[in-house]
mmCIF file of C-alpha atoms in Angstrom:
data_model
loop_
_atom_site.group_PDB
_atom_site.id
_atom_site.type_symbol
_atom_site.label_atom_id
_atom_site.label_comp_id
_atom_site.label_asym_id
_atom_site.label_seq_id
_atom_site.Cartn_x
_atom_site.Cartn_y
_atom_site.Cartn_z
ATOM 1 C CA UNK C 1 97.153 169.425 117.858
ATOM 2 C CA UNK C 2 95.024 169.715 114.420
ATOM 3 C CA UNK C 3 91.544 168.415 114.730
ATOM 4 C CA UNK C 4 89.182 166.223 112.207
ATOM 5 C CA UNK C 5 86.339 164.912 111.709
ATOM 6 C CA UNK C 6 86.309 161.158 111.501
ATOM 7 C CA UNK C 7 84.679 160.501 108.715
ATOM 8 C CA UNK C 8 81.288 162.120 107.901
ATOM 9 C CA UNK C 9 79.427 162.352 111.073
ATOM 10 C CA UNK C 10 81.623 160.982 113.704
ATOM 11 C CA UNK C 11 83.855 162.315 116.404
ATOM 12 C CA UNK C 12 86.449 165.020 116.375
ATOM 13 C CA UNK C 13 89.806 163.246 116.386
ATOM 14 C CA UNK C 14 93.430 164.247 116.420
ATOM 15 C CA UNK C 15 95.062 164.112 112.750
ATOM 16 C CA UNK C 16 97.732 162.102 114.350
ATOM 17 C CA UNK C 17 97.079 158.808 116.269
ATOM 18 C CA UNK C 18 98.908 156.256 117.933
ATOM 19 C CA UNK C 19 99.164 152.586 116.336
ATOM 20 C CA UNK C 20 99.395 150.333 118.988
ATOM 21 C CA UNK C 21 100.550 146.944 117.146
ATOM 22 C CA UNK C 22 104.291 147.698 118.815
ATOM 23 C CA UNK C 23 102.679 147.477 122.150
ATOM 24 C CA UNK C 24 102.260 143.940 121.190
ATOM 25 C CA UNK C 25 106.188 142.944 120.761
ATOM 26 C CA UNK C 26 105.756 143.219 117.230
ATOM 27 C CA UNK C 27 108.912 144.945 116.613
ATOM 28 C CA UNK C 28 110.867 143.950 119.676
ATOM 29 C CA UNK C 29 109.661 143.659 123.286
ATOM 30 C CA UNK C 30 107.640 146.242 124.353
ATOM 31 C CA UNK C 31 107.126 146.309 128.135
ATOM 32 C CA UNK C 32 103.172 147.835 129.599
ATOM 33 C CA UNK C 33 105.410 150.267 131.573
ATOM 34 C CA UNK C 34 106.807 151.671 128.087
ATOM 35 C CA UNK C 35 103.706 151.297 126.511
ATOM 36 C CA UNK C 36 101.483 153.708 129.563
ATOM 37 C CA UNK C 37 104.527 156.400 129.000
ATOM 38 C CA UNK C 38 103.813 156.492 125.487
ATOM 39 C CA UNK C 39 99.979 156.485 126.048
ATOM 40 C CA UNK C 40 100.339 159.182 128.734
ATOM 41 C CA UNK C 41 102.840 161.115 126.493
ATOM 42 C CA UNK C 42 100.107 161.103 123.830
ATOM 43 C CA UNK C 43 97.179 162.606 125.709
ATOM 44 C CA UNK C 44 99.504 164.806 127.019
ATOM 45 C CA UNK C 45 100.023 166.350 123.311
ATOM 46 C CA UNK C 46 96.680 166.111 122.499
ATOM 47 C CA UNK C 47 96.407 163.075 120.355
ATOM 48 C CA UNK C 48 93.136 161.413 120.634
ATOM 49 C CA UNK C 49 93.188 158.463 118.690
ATOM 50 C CA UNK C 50 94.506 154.880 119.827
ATOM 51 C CA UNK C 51 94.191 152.483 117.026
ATOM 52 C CA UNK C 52 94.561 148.888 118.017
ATOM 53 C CA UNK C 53 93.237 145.235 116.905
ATOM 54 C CA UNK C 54 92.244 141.649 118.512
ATOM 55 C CA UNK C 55 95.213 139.966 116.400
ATOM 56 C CA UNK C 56 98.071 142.572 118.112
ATOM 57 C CA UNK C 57 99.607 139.926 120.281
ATOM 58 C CA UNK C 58 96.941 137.822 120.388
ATOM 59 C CA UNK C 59 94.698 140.485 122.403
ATOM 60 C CA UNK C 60 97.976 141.964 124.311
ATOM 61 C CA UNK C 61 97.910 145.530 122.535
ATOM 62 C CA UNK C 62 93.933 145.712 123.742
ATOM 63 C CA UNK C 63 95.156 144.516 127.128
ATOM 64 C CA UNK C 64 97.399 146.912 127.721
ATOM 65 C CA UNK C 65 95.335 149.751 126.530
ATOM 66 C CA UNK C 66 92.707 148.493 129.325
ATOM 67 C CA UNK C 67 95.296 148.803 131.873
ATOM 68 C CA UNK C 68 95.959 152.060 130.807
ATOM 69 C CA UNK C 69 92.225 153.075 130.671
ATOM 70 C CA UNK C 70 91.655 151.325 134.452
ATOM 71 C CA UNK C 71 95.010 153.250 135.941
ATOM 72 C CA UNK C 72 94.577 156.566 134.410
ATOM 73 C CA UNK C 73 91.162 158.381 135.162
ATOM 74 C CA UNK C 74 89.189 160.282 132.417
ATOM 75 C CA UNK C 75 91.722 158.882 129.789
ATOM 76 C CA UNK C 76 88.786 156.623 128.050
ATOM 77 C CA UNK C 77 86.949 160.081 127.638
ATOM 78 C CA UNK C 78 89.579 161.912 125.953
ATOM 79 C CA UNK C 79 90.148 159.029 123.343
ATOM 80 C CA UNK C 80 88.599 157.757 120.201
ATOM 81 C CA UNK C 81 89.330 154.060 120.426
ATOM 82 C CA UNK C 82 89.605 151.954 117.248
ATOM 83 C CA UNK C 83 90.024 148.423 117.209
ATOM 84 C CA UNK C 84 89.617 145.614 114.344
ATOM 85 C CA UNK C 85 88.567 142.091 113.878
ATOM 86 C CA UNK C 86 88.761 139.263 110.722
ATOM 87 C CA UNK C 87 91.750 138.057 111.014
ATOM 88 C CA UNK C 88 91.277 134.259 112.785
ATOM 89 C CA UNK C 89 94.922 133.272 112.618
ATOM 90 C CA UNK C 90 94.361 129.857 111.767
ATOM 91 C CA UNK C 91 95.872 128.500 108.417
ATOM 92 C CA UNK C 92 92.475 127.063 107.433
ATOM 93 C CA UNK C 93 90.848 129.874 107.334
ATOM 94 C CA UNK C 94 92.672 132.786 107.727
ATOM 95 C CA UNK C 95 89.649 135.838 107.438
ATOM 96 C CA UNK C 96 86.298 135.021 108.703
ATOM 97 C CA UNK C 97 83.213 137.795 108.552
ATOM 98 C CA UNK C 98 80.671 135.420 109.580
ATOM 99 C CA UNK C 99 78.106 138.243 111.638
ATOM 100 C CA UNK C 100 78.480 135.631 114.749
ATOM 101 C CA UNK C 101 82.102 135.676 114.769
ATOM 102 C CA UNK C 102 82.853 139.244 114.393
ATOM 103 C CA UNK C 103 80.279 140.220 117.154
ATOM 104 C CA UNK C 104 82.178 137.768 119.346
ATOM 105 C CA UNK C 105 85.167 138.958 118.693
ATOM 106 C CA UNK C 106 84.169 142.852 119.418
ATOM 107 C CA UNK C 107 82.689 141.180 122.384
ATOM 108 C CA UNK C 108 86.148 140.422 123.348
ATOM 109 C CA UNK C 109 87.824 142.814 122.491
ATOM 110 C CA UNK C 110 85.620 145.360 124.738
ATOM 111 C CA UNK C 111 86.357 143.014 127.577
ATOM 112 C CA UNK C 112 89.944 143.303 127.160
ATOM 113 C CA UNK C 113 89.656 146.828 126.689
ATOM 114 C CA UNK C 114 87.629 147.235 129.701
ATOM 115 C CA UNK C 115 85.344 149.720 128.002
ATOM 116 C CA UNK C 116 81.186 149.198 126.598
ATOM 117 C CA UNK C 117 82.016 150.050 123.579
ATOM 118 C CA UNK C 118 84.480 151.110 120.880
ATOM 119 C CA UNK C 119 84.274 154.659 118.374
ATOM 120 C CA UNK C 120 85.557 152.583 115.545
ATOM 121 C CA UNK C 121 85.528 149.372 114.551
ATOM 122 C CA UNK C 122 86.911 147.734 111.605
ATOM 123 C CA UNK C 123 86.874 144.905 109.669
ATOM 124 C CA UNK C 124 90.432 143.831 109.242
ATOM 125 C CA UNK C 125 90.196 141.921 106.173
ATOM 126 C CA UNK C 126 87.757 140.796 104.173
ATOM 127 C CA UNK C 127 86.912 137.276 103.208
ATOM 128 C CA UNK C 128 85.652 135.628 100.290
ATOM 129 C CA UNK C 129 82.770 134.182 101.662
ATOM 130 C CA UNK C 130 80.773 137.481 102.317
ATOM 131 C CA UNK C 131 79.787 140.508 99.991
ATOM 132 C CA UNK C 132 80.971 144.154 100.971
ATOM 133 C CA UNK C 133 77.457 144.240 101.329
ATOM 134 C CA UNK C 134 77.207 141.906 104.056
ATOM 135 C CA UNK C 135 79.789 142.846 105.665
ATOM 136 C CA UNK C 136 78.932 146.411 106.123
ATOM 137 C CA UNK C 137 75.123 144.951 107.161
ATOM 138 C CA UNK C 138 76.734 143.281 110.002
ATOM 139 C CA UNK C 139 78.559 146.296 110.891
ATOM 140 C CA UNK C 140 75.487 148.501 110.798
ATOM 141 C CA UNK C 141 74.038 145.902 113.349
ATOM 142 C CA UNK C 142 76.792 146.586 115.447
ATOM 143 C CA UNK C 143 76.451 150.402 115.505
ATOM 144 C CA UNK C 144 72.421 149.984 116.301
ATOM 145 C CA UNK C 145 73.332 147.618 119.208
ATOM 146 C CA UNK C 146 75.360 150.535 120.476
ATOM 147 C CA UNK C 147 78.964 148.604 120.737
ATOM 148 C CA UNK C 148 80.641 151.214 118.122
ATOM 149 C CA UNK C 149 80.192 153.965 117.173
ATOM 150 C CA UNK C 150 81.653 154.393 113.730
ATOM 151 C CA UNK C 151 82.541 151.461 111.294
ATOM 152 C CA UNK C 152 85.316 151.085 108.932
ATOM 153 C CA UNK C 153 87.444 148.258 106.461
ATOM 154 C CA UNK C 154 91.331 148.073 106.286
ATOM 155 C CA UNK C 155 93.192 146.912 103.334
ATOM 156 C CA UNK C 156 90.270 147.900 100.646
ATOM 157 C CA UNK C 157 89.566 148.316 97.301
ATOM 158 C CA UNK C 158 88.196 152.198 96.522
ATOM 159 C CA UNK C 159 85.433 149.506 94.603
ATOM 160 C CA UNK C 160 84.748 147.883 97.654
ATOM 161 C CA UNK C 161 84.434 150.987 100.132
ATOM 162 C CA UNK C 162 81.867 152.559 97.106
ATOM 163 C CA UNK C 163 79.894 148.754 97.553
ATOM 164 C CA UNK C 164 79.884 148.850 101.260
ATOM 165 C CA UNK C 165 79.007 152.144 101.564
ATOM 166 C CA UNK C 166 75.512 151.816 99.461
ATOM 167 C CA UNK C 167 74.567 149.805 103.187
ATOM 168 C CA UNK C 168 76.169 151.462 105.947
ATOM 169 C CA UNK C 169 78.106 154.781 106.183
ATOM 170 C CA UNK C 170 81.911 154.267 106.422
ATOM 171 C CA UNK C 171 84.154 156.556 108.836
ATOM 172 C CA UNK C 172 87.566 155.729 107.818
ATOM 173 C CA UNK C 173 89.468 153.126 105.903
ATOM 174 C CA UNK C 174 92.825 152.096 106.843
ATOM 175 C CA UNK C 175 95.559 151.662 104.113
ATOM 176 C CA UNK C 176 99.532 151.724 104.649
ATOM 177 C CA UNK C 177 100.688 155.392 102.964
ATOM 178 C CA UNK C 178 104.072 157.234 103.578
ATOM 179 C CA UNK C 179 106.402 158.710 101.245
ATOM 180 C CA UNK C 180 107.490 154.463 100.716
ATOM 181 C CA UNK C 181 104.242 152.993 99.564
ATOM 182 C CA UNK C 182 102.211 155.460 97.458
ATOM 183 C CA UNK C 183 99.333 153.069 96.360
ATOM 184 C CA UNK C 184 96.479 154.881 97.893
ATOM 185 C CA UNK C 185 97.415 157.748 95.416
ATOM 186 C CA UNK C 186 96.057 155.382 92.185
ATOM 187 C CA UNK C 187 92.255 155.864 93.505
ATOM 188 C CA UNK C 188 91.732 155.670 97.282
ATOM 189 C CA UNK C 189 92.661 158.855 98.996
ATOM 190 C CA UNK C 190 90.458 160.358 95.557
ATOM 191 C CA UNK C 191 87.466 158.187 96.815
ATOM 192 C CA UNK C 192 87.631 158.727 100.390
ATOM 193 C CA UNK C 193 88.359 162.625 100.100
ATOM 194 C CA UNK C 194 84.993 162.305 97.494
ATOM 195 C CA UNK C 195 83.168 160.158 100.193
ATOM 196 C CA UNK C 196 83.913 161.614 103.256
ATOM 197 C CA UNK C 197 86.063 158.807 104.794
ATOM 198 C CA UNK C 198 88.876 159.371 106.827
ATOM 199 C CA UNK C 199 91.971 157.623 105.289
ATOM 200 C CA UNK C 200 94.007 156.374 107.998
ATOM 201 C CA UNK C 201 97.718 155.650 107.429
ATOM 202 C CA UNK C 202 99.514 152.939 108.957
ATOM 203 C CA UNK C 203 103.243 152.695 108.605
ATOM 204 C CA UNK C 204 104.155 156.267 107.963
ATOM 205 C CA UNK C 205 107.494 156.212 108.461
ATOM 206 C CA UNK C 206 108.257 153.127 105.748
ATOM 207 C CA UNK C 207 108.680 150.489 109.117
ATOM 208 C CA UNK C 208 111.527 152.979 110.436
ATOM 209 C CA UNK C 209 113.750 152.890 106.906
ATOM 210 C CA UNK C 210 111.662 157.061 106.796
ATOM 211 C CA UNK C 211 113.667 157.717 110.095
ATOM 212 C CA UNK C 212 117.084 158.761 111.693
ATOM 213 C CA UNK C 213 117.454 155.332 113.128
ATOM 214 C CA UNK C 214 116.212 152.673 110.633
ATOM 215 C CA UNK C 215 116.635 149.227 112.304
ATOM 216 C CA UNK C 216 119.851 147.131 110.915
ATOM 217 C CA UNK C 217 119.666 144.172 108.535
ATOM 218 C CA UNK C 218 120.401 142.059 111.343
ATOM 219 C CA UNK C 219 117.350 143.268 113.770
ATOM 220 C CA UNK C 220 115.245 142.742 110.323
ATOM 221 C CA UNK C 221 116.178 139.105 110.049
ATOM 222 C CA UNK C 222 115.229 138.586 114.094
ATOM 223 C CA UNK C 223 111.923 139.806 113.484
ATOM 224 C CA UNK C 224 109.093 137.898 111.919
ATOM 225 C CA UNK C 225 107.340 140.633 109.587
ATOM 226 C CA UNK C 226 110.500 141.814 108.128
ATOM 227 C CA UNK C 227 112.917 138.561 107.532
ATOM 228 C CA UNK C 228 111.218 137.608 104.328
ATOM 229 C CA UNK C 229 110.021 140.931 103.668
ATOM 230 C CA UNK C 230 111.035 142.171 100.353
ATOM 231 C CA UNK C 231 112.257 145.322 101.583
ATOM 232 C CA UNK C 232 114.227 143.925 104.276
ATOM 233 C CA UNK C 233 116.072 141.313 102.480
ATOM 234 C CA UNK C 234 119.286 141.647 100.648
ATOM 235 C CA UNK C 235 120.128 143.769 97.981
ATOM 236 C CA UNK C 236 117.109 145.399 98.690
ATOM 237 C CA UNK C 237 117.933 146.533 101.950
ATOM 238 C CA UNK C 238 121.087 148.342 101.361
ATOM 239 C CA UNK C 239 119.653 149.839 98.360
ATOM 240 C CA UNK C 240 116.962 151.190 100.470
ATOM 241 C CA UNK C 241 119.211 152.356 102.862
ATOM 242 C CA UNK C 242 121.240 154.118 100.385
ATOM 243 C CA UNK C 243 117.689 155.815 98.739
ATOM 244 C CA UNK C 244 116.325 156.754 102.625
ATOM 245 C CA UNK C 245 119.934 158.213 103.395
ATOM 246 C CA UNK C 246 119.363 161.298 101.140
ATOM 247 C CA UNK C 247 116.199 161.614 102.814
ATOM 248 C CA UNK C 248 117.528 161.645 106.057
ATOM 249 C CA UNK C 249 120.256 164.738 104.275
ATOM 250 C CA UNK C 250 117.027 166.515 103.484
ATOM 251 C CA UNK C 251 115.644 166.739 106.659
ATOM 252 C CA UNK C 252 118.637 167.161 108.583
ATOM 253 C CA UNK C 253 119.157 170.234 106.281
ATOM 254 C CA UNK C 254 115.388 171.271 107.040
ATOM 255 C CA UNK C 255 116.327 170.954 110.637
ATOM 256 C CA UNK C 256 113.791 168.286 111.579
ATOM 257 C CA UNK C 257 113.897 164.257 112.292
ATOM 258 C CA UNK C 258 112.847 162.194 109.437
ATOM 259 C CA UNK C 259 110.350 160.886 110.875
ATOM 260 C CA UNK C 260 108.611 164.590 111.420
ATOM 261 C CA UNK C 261 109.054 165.105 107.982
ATOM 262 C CA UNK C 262 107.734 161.928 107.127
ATOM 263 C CA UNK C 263 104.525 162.711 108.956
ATOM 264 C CA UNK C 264 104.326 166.167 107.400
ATOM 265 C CA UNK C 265 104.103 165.060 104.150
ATOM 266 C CA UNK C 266 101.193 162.423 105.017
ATOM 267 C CA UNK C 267 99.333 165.727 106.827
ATOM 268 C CA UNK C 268 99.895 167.851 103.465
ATOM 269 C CA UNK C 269 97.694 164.996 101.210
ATOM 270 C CA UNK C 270 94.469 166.108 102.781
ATOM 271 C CA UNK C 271 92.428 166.561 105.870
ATOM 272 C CA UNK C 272 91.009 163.439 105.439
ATOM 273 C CA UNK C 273 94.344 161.535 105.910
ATOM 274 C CA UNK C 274 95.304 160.169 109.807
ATOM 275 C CA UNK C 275 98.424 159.090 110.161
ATOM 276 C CA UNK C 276 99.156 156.175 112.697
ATOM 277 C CA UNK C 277 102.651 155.733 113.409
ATOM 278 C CA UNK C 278 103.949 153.246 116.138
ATOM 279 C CA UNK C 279 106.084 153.362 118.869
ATOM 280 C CA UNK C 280 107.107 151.809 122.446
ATOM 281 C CA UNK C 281 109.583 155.028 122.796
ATOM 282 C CA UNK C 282 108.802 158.174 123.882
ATOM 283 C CA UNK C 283 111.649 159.737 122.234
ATOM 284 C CA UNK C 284 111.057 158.840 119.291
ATOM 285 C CA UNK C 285 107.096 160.097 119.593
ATOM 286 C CA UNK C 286 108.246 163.270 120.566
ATOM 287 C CA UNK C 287 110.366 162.899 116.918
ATOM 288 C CA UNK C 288 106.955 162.290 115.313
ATOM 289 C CA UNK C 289 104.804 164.911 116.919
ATOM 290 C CA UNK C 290 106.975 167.617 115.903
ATOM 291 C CA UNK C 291 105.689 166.099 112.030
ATOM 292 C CA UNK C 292 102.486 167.990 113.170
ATOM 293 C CA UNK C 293 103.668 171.320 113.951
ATOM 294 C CA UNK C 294 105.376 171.756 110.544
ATOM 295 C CA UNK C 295 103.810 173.306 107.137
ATOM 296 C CA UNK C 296 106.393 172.249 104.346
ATOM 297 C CA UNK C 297 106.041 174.747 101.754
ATOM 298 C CA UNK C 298 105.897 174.057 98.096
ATOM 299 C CA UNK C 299 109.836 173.926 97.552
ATOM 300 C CA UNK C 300 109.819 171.504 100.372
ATOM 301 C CA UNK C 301 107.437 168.956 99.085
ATOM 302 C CA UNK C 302 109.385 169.305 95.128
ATOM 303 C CA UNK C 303 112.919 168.810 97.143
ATOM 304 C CA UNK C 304 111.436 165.446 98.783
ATOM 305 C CA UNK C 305 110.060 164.363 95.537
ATOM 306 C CA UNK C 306 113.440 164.746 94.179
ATOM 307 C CA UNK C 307 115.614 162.534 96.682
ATOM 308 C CA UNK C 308 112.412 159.980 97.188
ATOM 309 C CA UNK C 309 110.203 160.016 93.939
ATOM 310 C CA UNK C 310 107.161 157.670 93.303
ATOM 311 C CA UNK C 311 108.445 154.109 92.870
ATOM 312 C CA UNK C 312 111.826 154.481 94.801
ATOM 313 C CA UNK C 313 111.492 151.582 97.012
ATOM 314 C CA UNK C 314 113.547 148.376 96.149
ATOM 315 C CA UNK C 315 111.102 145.489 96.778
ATOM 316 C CA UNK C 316 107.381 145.072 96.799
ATOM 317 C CA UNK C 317 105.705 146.210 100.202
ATOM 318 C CA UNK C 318 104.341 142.167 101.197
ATOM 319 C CA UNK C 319 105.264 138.844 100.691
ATOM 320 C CA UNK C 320 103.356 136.736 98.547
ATOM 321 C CA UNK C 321 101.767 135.482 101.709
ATOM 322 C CA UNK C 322 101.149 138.605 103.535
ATOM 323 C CA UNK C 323 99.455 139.606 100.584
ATOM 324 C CA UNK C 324 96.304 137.420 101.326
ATOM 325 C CA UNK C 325 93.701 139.508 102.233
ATOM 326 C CA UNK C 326 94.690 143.259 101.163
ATOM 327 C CA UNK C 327 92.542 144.159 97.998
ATOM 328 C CA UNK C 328 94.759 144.799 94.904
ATOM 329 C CA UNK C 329 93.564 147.481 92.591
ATOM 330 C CA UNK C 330 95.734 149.099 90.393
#
């Protein structure tokens, strides 16, 4: 398994990590049992970074990753834990960085985690009420009282990471980036590559339409995230489907899963970039890992461009509402 640095100064890290939001039902019931065989299946290929948050089922994901921690010895040395906080889930104020409230909520989360402190914490989303500034003075705070070690935003502007870095050094920054959303191309993975930050990718297989097994329209419409999603309504669906389906030709005729392919690409951006993919199946990990053991070539990266160029998707990435709190910037 590759190694990186996480950001300027921090810890060696795999440059492949596990995103443990599925842990937390998010797509479909996810027992602990299946989520300590995926953990287990991870540090037994070398990955090293479990990237979690308070809001993951309500504190489930960070529950379960205690477990794991308290049943399996050494594990909590061989990982670099990430967790987040910002997001306050009530509809009157949905992002709070108040310094009191994010220490709290760290606070928890360690508890939950069953560990004295995490390698990276990030803010989840910013709020309106605090400057980049601030924010990254509250974070310092938290490094010096020794309950992180590294710091980082999610959802950012390349702006805002320049802003918050003037007050605290930033490790990573955490955008979603696959072959479906190509955003962080229009200034961030420029910025952090110039800066130093890791960029870490969440959903990088395109929520399973960059696999073998995308989920049906019906499974969509069960699951909160996805009914109103843009993608995952109709036509949009199907036409994304139809789009992912020559993808899925490509690979097949490269003689890998999607999803490995998928994964490759993110690796072939830049050293700085981390993909995070999720997963309560150890069969389809397996499918991802083998992303990292690939080199695609030239000819393979113009052939993918051809069946999935930039803009392919049918439907904007978020709903008007789940685009509160991500930073806009292009």
């Amino acid at each position: 398994m590759k190694t990186i640095r996480l950001g300027a100064s921090g810890p060696a890290v795999s440059q492949f990590g596990i995103g443990a939001m599925s842990f937390a039902g998010i797509y479909g019931n996810a027992t602990p049992e299946d989520s300590h065989a995926v953990l287990h299946a991870c540090r037994d290929a070398g990955v090293t970074h479990i990237d979690t948050s308070n809001v993951y089922g309500a504190g489930r994901s960070e529950e379960i990753i205690g477990s794991w921690f308290k049943d399996t010895p050494g594990a909590r040395d061989d990982m670099v834990l990430a967790t987040k906080a910002g997001i306050t889930g009530q509809p009157e104020r949905r992002f709070n960085n108040d310094p009191a409230y994010l220490t709290q909520c760290l606070d928890e989360s360690l508890q939950r985690l069953g560990v004295d402190h995490v390698d990276l914490f990030y803010v989840h989303r910013l709020d309106t009420a605090h400057s980049p500034e601030d924010v990254a003075g509250t974070l310092k705070s938290l490094i010096d009282a020794g309950k992180t070690r590294a710091v980082g935003f999610s959802e950012i502007a390349p702006h805002t990471l320049r802003r918050a870095a003037t007050e605290c050094p930033i490790a990573a920054v955490q955008s979603e980036y696959s072959l479906s959303t190509r955003a962080p191309e229009l200034g961030l993975i420029q910025t952090c590559a110039e800066m130093d930050v890791t960029l870490v990718a969440f959903s990088p297989v395109g929520r399973a339409f960059l696999t073998d097994a995308p989920f049906s329209y019906a499974h969509g419409q069960s699951m909160a995230f996805t009914k109103d999603n843009p993608r995952f309504v109709e036509p949009n669906y199907s036409a994304n489907i139809a789009a992912t389906d020559r993808f899925r030709a490509l690979a097949a005729e490269m003689g890998a899963p999607a999803a490995a392919v998928a994964i490759a690409w993110l690796v072939s951006r830049g050293d700085h970039v981390l993909p995070i993919p999720g997963t309560k199946n150890t069969a389809h990990l397996a499918e991802l890992l083998q992303g990292m053991e690939m080199t695609l070539s030239a000819d393979d990266l113009a052939r993918i461009d051809a069946v999935l160029p930039v803009g392919w998707a049918a439907g904007d990435r978020y709903t008007s509402t789940q685009w509160e709190g991500p930073e806009r910037y292009c």
